[in-house]
Short mmCIF file of C-alpha atoms and ligand atoms in Angstrom, two decimals:
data_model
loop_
_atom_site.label_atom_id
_atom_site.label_comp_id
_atom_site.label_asym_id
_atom_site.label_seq_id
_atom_site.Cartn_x
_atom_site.Cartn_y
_atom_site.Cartn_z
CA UNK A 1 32.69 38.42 -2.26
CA UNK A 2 33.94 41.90 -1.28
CA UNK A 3 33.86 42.53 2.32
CA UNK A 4 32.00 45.64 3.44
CA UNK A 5 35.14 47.19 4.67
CA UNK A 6 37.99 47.06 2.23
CA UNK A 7 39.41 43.81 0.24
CA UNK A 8 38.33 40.50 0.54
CA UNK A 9 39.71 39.15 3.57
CA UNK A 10 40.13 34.92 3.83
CA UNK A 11 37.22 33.38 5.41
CA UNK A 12 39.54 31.99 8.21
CA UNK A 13 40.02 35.84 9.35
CA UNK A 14 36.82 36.44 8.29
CA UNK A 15 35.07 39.89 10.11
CA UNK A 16 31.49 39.69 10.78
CA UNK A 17 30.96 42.72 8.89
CA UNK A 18 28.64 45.39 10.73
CA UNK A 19 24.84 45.22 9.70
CA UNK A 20 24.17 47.68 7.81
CA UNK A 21 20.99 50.08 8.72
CA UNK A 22 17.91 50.61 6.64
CA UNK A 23 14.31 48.79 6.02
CA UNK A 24 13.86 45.25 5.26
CA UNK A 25 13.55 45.14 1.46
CA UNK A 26 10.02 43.85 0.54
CA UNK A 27 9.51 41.64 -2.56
CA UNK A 28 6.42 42.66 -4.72
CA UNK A 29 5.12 40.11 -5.87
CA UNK A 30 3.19 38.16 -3.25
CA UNK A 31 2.76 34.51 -3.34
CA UNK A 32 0.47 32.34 -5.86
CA UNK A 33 -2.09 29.91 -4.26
CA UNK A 34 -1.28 26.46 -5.98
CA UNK A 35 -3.97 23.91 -4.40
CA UNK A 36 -7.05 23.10 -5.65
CA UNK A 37 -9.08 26.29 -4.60
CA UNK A 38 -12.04 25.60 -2.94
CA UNK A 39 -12.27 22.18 -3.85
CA UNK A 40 -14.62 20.35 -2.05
CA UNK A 41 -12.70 18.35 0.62
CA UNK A 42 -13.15 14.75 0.09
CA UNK A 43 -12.84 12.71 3.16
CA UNK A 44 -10.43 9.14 2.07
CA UNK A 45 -12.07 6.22 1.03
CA UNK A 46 -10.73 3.49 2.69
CA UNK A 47 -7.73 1.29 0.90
CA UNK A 48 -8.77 -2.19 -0.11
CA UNK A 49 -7.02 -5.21 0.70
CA UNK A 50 -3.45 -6.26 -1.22
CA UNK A 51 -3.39 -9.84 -1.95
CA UNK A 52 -0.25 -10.88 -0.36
CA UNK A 53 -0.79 -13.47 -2.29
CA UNK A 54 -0.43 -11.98 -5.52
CA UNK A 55 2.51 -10.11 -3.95
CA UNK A 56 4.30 -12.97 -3.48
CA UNK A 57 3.76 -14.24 -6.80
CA UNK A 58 5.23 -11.40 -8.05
CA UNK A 59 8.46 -12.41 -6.25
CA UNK A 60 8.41 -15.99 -7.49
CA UNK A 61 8.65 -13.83 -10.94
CA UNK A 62 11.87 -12.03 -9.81
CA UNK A 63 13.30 -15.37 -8.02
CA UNK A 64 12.82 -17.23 -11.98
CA UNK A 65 14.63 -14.15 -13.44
CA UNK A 66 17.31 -14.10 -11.12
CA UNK A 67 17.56 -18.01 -11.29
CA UNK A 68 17.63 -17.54 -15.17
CA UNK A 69 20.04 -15.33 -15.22
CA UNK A 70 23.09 -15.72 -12.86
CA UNK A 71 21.51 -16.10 -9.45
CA UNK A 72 21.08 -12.18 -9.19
CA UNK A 73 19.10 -8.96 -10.51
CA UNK A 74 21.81 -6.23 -10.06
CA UNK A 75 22.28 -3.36 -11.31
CA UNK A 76 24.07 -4.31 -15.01
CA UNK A 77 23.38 -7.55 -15.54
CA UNK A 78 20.63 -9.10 -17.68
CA UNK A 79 18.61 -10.48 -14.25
CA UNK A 80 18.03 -6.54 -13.26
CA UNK A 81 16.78 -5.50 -17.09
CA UNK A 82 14.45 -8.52 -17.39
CA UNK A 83 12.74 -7.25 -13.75
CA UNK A 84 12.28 -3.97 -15.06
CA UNK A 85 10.84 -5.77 -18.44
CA UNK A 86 7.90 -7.41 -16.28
CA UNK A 87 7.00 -5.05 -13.50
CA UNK A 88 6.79 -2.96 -17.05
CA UNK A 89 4.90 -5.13 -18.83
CA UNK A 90 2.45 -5.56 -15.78
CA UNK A 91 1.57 -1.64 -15.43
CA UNK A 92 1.84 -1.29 -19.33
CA UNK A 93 -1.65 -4.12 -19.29
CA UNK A 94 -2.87 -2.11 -16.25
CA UNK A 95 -3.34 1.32 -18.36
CA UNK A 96 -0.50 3.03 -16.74
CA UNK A 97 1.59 5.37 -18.49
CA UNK A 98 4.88 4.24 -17.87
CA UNK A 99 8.58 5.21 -19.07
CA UNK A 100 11.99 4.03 -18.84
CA UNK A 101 14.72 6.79 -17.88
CA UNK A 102 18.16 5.45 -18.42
CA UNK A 103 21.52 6.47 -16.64
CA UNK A 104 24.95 4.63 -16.59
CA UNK A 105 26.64 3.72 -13.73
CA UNK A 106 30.30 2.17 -13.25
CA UNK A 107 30.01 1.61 -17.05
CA UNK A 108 26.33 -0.62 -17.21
CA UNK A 109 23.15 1.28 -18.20
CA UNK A 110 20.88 1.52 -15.58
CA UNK A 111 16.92 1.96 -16.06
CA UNK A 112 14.49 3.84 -14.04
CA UNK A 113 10.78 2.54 -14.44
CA UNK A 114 8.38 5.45 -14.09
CA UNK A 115 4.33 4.61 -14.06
CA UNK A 116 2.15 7.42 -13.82
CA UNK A 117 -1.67 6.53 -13.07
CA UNK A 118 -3.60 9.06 -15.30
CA UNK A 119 -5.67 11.78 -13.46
CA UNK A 120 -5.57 13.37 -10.23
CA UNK A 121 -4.21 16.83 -9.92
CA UNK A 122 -1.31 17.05 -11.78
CA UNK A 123 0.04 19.93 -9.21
CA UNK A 124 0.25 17.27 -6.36
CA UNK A 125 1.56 14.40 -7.20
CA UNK A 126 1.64 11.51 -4.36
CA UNK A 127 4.44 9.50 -5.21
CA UNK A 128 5.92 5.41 -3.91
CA UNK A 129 9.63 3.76 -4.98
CA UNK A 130 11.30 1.33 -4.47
CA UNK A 131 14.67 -0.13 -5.72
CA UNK A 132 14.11 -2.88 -8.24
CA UNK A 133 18.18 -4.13 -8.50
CA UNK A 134 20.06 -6.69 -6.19
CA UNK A 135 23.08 -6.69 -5.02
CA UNK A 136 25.29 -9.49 -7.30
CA UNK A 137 25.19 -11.97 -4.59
CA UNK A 138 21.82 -13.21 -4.71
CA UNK A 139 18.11 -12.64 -6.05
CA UNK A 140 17.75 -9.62 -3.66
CA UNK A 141 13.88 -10.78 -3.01
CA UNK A 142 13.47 -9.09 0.43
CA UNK A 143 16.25 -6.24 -0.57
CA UNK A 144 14.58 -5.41 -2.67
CA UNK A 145 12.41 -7.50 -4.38
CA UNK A 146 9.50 -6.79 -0.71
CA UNK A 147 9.24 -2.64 -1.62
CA UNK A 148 9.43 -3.56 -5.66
CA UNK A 149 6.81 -6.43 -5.34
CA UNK A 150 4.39 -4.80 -2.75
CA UNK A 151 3.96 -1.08 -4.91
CA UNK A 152 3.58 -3.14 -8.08
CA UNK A 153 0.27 -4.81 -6.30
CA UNK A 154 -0.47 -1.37 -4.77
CA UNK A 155 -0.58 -0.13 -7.94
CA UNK A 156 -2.57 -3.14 -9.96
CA UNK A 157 -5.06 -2.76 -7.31
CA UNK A 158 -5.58 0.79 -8.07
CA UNK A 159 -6.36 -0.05 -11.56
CA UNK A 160 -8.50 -2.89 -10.61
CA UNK A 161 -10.52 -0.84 -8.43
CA UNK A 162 -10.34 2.10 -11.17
CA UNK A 163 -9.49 4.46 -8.36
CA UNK A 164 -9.74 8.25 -9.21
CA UNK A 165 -7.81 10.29 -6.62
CA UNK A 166 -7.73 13.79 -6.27
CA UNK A 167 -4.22 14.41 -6.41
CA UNK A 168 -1.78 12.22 -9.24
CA UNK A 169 -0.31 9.05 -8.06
CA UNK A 170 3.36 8.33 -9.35
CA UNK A 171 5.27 4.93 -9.14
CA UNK A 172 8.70 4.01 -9.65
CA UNK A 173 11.34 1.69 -9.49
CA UNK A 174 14.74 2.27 -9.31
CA UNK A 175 17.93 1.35 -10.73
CA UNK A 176 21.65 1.15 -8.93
CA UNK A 177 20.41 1.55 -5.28
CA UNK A 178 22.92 -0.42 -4.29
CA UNK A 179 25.31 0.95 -5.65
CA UNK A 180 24.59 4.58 -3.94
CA UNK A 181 21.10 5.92 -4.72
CA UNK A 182 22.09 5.72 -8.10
CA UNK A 183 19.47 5.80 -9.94
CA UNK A 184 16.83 7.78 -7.67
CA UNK A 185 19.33 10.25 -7.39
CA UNK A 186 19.58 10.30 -11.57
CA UNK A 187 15.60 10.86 -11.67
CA UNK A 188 15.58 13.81 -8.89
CA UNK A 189 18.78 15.70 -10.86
CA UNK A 190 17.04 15.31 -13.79
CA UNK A 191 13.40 16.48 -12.72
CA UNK A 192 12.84 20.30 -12.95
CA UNK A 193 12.88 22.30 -10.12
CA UNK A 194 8.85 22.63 -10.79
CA UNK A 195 8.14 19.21 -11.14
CA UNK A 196 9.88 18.40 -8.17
CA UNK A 197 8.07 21.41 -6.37
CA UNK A 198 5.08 19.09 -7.28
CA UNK A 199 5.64 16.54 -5.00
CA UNK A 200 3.69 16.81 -2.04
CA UNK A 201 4.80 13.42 -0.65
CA UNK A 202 7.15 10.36 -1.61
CA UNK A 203 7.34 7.30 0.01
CA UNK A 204 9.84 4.25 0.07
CA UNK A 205 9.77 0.81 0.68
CA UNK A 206 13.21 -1.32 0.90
CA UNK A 207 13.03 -4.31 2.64
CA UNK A 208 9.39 -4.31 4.06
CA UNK A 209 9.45 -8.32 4.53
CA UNK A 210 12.30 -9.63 6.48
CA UNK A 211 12.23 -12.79 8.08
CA UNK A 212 12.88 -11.53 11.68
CA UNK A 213 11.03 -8.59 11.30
CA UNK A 214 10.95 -5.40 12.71
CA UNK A 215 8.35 -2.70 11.38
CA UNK A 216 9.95 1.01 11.29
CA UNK A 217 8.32 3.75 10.35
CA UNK A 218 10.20 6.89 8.42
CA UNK A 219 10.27 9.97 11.01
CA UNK A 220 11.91 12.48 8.40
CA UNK A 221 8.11 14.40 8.04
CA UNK A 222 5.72 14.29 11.01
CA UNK A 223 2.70 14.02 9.34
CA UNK A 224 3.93 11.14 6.98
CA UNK A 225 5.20 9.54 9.82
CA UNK A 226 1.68 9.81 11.58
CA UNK A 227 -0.39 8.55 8.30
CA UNK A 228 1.76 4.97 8.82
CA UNK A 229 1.62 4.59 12.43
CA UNK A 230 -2.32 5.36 12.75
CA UNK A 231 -2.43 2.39 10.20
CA UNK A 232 -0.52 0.21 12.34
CA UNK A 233 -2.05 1.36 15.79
CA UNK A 234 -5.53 0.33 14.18
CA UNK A 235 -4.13 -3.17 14.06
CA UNK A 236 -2.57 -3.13 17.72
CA UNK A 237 0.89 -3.18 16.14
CA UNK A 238 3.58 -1.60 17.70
CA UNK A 239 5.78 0.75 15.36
CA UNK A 240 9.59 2.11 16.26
CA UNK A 241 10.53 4.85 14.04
CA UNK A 242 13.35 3.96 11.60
CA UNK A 243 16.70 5.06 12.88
CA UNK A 244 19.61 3.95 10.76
CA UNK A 245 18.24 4.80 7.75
CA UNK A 246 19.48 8.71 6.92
CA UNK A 247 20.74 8.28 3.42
CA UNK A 248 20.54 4.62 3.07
CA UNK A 249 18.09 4.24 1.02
CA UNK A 250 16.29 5.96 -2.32
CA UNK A 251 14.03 8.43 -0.09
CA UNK A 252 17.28 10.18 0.53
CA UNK A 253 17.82 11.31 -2.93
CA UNK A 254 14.23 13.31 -3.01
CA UNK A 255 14.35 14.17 1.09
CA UNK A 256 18.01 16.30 -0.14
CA UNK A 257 16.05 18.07 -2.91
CA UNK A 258 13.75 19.67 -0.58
CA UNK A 259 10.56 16.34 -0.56
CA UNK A 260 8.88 15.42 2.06
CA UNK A 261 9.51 11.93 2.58
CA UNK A 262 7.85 8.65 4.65
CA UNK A 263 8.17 5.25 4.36
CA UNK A 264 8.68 1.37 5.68
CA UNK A 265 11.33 -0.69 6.65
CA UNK A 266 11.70 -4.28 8.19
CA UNK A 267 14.90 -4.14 9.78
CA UNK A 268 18.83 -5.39 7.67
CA UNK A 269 21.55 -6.55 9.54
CA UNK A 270 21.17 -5.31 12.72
CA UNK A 271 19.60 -7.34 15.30
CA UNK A 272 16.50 -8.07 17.38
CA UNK A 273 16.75 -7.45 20.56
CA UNK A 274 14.49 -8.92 23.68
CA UNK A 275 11.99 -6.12 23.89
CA UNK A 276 11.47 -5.65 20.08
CA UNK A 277 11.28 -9.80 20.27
CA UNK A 278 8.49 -9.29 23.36
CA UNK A 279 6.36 -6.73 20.94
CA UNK A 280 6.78 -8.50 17.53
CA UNK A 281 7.78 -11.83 18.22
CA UNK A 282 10.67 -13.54 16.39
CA UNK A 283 14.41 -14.09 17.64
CA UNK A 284 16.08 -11.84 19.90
CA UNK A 285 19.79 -11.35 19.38
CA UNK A 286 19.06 -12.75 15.72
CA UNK A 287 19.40 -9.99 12.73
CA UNK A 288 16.28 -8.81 11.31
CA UNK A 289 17.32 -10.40 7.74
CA UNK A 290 20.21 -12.73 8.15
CA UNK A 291 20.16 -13.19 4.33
CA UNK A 292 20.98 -9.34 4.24
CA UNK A 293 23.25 -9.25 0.36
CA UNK A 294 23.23 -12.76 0.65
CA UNK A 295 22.57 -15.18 -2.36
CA UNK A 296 20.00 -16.65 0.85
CA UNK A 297 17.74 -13.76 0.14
CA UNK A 298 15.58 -15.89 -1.91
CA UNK A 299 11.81 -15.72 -1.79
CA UNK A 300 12.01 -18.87 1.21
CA UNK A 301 13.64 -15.34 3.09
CA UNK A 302 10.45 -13.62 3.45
CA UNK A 303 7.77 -13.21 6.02
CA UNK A 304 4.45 -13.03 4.96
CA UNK A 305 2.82 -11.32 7.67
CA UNK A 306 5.24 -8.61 7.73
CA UNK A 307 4.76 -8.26 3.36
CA UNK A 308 1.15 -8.19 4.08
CA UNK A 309 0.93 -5.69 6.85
CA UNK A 310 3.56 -3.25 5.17
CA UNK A 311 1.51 -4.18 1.39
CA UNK A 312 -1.56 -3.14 3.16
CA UNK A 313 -0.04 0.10 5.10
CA UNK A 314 1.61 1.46 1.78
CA UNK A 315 -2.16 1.15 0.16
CA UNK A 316 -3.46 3.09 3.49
CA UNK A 317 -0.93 5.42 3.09
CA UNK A 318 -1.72 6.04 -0.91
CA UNK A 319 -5.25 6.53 -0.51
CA UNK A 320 -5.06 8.45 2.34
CA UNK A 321 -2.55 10.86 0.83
CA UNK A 322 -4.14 11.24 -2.40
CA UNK A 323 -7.81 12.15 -1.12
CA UNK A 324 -8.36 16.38 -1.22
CA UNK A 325 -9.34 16.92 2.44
CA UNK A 326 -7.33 14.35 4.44
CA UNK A 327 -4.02 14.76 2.68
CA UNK A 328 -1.24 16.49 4.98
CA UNK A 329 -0.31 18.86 2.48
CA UNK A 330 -3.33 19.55 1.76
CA UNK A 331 -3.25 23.23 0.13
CA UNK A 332 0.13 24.78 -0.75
CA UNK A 333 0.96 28.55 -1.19
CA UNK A 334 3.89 29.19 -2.96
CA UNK A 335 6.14 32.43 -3.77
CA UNK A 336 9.12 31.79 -6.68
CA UNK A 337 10.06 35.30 -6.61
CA UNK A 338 13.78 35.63 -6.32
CA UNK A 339 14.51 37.89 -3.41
CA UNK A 340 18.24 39.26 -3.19
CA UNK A 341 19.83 38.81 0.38
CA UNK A 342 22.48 41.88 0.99
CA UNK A 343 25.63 40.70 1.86
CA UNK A 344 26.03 41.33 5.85
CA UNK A 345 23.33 43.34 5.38
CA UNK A 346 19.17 44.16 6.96
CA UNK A 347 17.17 41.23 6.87
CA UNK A 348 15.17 40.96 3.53
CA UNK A 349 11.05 39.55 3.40
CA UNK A 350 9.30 37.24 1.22
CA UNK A 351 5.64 37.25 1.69
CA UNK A 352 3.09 34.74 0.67
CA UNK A 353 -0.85 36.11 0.79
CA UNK A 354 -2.94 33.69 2.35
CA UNK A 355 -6.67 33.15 1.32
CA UNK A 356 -9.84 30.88 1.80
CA UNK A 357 -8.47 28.79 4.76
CA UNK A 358 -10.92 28.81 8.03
CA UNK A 359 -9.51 29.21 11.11
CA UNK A 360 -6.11 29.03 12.32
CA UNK A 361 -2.68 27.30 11.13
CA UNK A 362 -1.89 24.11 11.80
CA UNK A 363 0.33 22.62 15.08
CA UNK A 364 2.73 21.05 12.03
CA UNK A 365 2.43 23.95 9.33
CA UNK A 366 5.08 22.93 6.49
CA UNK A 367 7.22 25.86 5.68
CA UNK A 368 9.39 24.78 2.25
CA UNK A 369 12.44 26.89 1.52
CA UNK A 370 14.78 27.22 -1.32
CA UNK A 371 17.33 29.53 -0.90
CA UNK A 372 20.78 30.07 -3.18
CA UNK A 373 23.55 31.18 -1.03
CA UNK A 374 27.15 29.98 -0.33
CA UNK A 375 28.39 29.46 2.76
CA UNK A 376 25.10 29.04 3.98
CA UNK A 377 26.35 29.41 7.61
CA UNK A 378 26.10 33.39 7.22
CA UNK A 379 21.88 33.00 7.25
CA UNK A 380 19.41 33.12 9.46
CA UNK A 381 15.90 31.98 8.48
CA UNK A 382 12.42 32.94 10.25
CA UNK A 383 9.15 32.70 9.12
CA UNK A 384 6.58 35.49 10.33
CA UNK A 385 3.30 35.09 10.61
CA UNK A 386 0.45 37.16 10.02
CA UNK A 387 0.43 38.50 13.64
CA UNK A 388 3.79 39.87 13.23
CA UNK A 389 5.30 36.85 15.71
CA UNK A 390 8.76 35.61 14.29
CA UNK A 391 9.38 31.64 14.35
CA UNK A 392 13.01 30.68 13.68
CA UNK A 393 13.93 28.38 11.22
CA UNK A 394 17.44 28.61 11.00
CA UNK A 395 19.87 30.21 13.16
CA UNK A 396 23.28 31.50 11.64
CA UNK A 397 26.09 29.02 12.49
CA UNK A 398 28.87 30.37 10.82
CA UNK A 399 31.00 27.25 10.40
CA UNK A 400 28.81 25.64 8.31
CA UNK A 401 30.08 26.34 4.64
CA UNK A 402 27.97 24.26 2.95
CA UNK A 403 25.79 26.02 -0.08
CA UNK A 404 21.94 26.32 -0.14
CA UNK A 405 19.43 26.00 2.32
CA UNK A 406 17.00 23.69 0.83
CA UNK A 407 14.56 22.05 3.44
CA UNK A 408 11.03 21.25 4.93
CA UNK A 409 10.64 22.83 8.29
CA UNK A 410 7.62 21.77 10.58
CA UNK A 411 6.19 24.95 12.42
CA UNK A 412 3.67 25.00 15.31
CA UNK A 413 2.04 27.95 13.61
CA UNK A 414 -1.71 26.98 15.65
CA UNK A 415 -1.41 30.79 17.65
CA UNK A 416 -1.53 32.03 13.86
CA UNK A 417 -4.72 32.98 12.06
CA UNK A 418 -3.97 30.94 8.40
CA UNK A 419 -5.32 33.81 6.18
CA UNK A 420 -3.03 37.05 6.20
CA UNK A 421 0.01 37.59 4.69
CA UNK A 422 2.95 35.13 5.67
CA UNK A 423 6.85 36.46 5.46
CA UNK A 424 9.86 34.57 4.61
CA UNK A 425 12.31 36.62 6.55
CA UNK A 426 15.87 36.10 5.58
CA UNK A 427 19.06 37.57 6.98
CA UNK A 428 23.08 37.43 5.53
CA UNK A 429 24.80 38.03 9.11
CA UNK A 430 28.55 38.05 7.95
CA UNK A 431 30.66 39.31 4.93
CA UNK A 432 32.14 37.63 1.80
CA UNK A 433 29.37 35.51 0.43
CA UNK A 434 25.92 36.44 -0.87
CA UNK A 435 22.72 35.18 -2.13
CA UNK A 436 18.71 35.21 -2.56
CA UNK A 437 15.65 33.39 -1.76
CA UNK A 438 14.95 31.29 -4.51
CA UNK A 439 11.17 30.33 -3.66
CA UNK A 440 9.39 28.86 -0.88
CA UNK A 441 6.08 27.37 -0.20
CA UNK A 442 3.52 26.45 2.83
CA UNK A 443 1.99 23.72 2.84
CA UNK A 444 -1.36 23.30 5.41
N1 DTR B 501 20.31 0.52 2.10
C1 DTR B 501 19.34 -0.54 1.97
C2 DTR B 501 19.08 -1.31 3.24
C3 DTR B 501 18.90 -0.43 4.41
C4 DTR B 501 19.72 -0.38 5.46
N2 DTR B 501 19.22 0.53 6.37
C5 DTR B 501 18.06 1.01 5.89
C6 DTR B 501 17.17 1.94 6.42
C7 DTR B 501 16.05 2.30 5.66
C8 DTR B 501 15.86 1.73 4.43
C9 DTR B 501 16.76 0.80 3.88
C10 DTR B 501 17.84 0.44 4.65
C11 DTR B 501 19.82 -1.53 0.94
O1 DTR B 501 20.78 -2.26 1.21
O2 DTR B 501 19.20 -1.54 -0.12
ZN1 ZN B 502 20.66 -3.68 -0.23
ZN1 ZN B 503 17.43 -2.16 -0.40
#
């Protein structure tokens, strides 16, 4: 972009142009409340049991297909199509409304498996994945045949109880995990950038039953995180939150787009040490999964407890989330007005009007933010509240030439009264590139 004084010069000499004097341009339009307004807030029922039983017969299903076909389920061969053909065939009986989204990937077709559960409030949608495909080496029945095998129950049971949550639930299972998010990261590209604003919550489950196991918890979103361990505190089991996980599995693909994101994990390749072996039993020094992409990960490469623990924390976790009151995010206001950002130039506002909360803000308010701007190292980011008290976001950091700032900050915004009018406050601190806030949302 031009730089304010004279021609263009290459970012490597780049000036940091003066800031230019004037108000902070105000958008007009002020943000649009998008939760159910004044619903009645409905306290969670509590989740029923999952028959870890009838988990594991679902993964004496996937160890026949994978023994009928090749010794694997992966991503391209005939073993990964027939599991999508009967986790589809199970939700298809159960009244689900369920689609297949293909995508290709080194030259196979992949599938997606989407199962929606009709009703709920379509504007929040609580969503659970898992990857469905194997590596080729083996049946893949803890990676992943523990996540794929425990949400299918999850979401049998919902039908069997004919549970009617306030907000939508979504399923899925993916294709081509293994081979790089694959298919997840086909089904976020794909989804509209209002659908996707729709998600108040998705949560994923690879590997949730390894033989050593360990029992992680997600820590990309606070209150996600916090849903999982209260479940496991309640049973006097000791959680560790999940730390090699950034980008290794699906959650990563919806977490980049802006989602808040929680989930479960037993523990790959790494191993046990003595004082995870003290708390949870099993082998120190032994890898949580020693069959990790090994043809060993058969269903004899499972433990039950851990399946039925994790089974019974992601049906916690999915009634919890999907009740009105209890549910983290709760009631979302949302601005999509685009805002222009002058290049180098005053800081610009986008305000939000918030109504018909009691009481103040949350210690753990979600601010969402979707902003278009190269070299997104020129902006700073703050969110004002109503009291006129600036809380940063994101500092300029000029190096960073990366495009778009689209995250989920966590704000201790409890000083703030929630109703008043809420400001996005944006600022382009250098010359060359330019921008505008493309929406943003909070969520209490
Ligand atoms: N990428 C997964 C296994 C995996 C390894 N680390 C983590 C952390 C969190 C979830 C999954 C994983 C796979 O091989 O499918
Ligand atoms: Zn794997
Ligand atoms: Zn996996």
């Amino acid at each position: 972009m031009l730089g304010l004084n004279g021609p263009t010069l290459p970012r490597r000499t780049r000036v940091t142009a003066l800031l230019a004097t004037g108000a902070a341009l105000t958008a007009t339009l002020l943000g649009t409340f998008s939760g159910p307004a004044n619903a009645t807030p409905t306290v969670a029922a509590a989740a029923p049991d999952i028959s870890v039983a009838n988990v594991k017969g679902h993964l004496n299903q996937l160890q026949s297909i994978a023994t009928a076909n090749g010794g694997n389920r992966a991503h391209g061969r005939a073993g990964y199509k027939a599991s999508i053909d009967y986790v589809k065939a199970k939700l298809d009986a159960a009244g689900y409304t369920t689609s297949i989204q293909q995508f290709t990937s080194s030259g196979a077709t992949g599938y997606n498996l989407v199962a929606d559960w009709p009703g709920g409030d379509a504007n929040h949608v609580i969503f659970a994945g898992s990857h469905l495909d194997s590596v080729s080496a083996g049946p893949g029945i803890n990676d992943n045949g523990s996540g794929s095998a425990a949400i299918l129950e999850t979401a049998l049971t919902v039908a069997r109880e004919g549970y009617k949550p306030d907000k939508h639930l979504r399923f899925a299972w993916w294709g081509a995990e293994e081979l790089g998010l694959v298919g997840s990261k086909s089904y976020v590209n794909s989804l509209p950038g209002t659908e996707r604003a729709k998600i108040d919550a998705y949560l994923n489950f690879d590997m949730i039953g390894s033989p050593n196991p360990g029992y992680f918890v997600y820590d990309d979103d606070t209150q996600l995180e916090k849903v999982f361990k209260d479940f496991f505190a309640a049973k006097n089991i000791s959680t560790e939150i999940e730390t090699e996980g950034d980008g290794r599995s699906d959650h990563a693909s919806f977490k980049n787009a802006g989602v808040r994101v929680g989930g479960l994990f037993t523990g790959a390749s790494s191993r046990k040490t003595a004082a995870q072996a003290t708390k949870w039993g099993g082998t120190a020094g032994q890898a949580f999964d020693r069959c990790y992409h090994s043809s060993c990960d058969t269903t004899a490469n499972i433990n039950e407890t851990a399946l039925d623990n994790n089974s019974d924390a992601i049906a916690h976790a999915v009634w919890t989330l999907s009740a009105g009151a209890t549910n983290p995010p709760g009631r979302t206001f949302e601005n999509t007005a685009d805002v222009a950002i002058p290049d180098a130039g005053s800081p610009v506002d986008s305000p939000i009007a918030v109504t018909g909360i009691t009481g103040n803000a949350p210690s753990a308010l979600q601010v969402g933010v979707d902003i278009k701007h190269t070299w997104r190292g020129d902006v700073s980011v703050d969110l004002v509240g109503p009291s006129g008290r600036a809380y940063r976001l994101k500092s300029a950091s000029g190096n960073d030439s990366a495009d778009n700032i689209v995250a989920t900050y966590t704000v201790d915004a409890s000083a703030e009264t929630a109703n008043g009018t809420w400001k996005l406050r944006v600022q382009d601190t250098a010359a060359q590139d330019t921008g505008y806030v493309d929406s943003w949302k909070l969520t209490f």
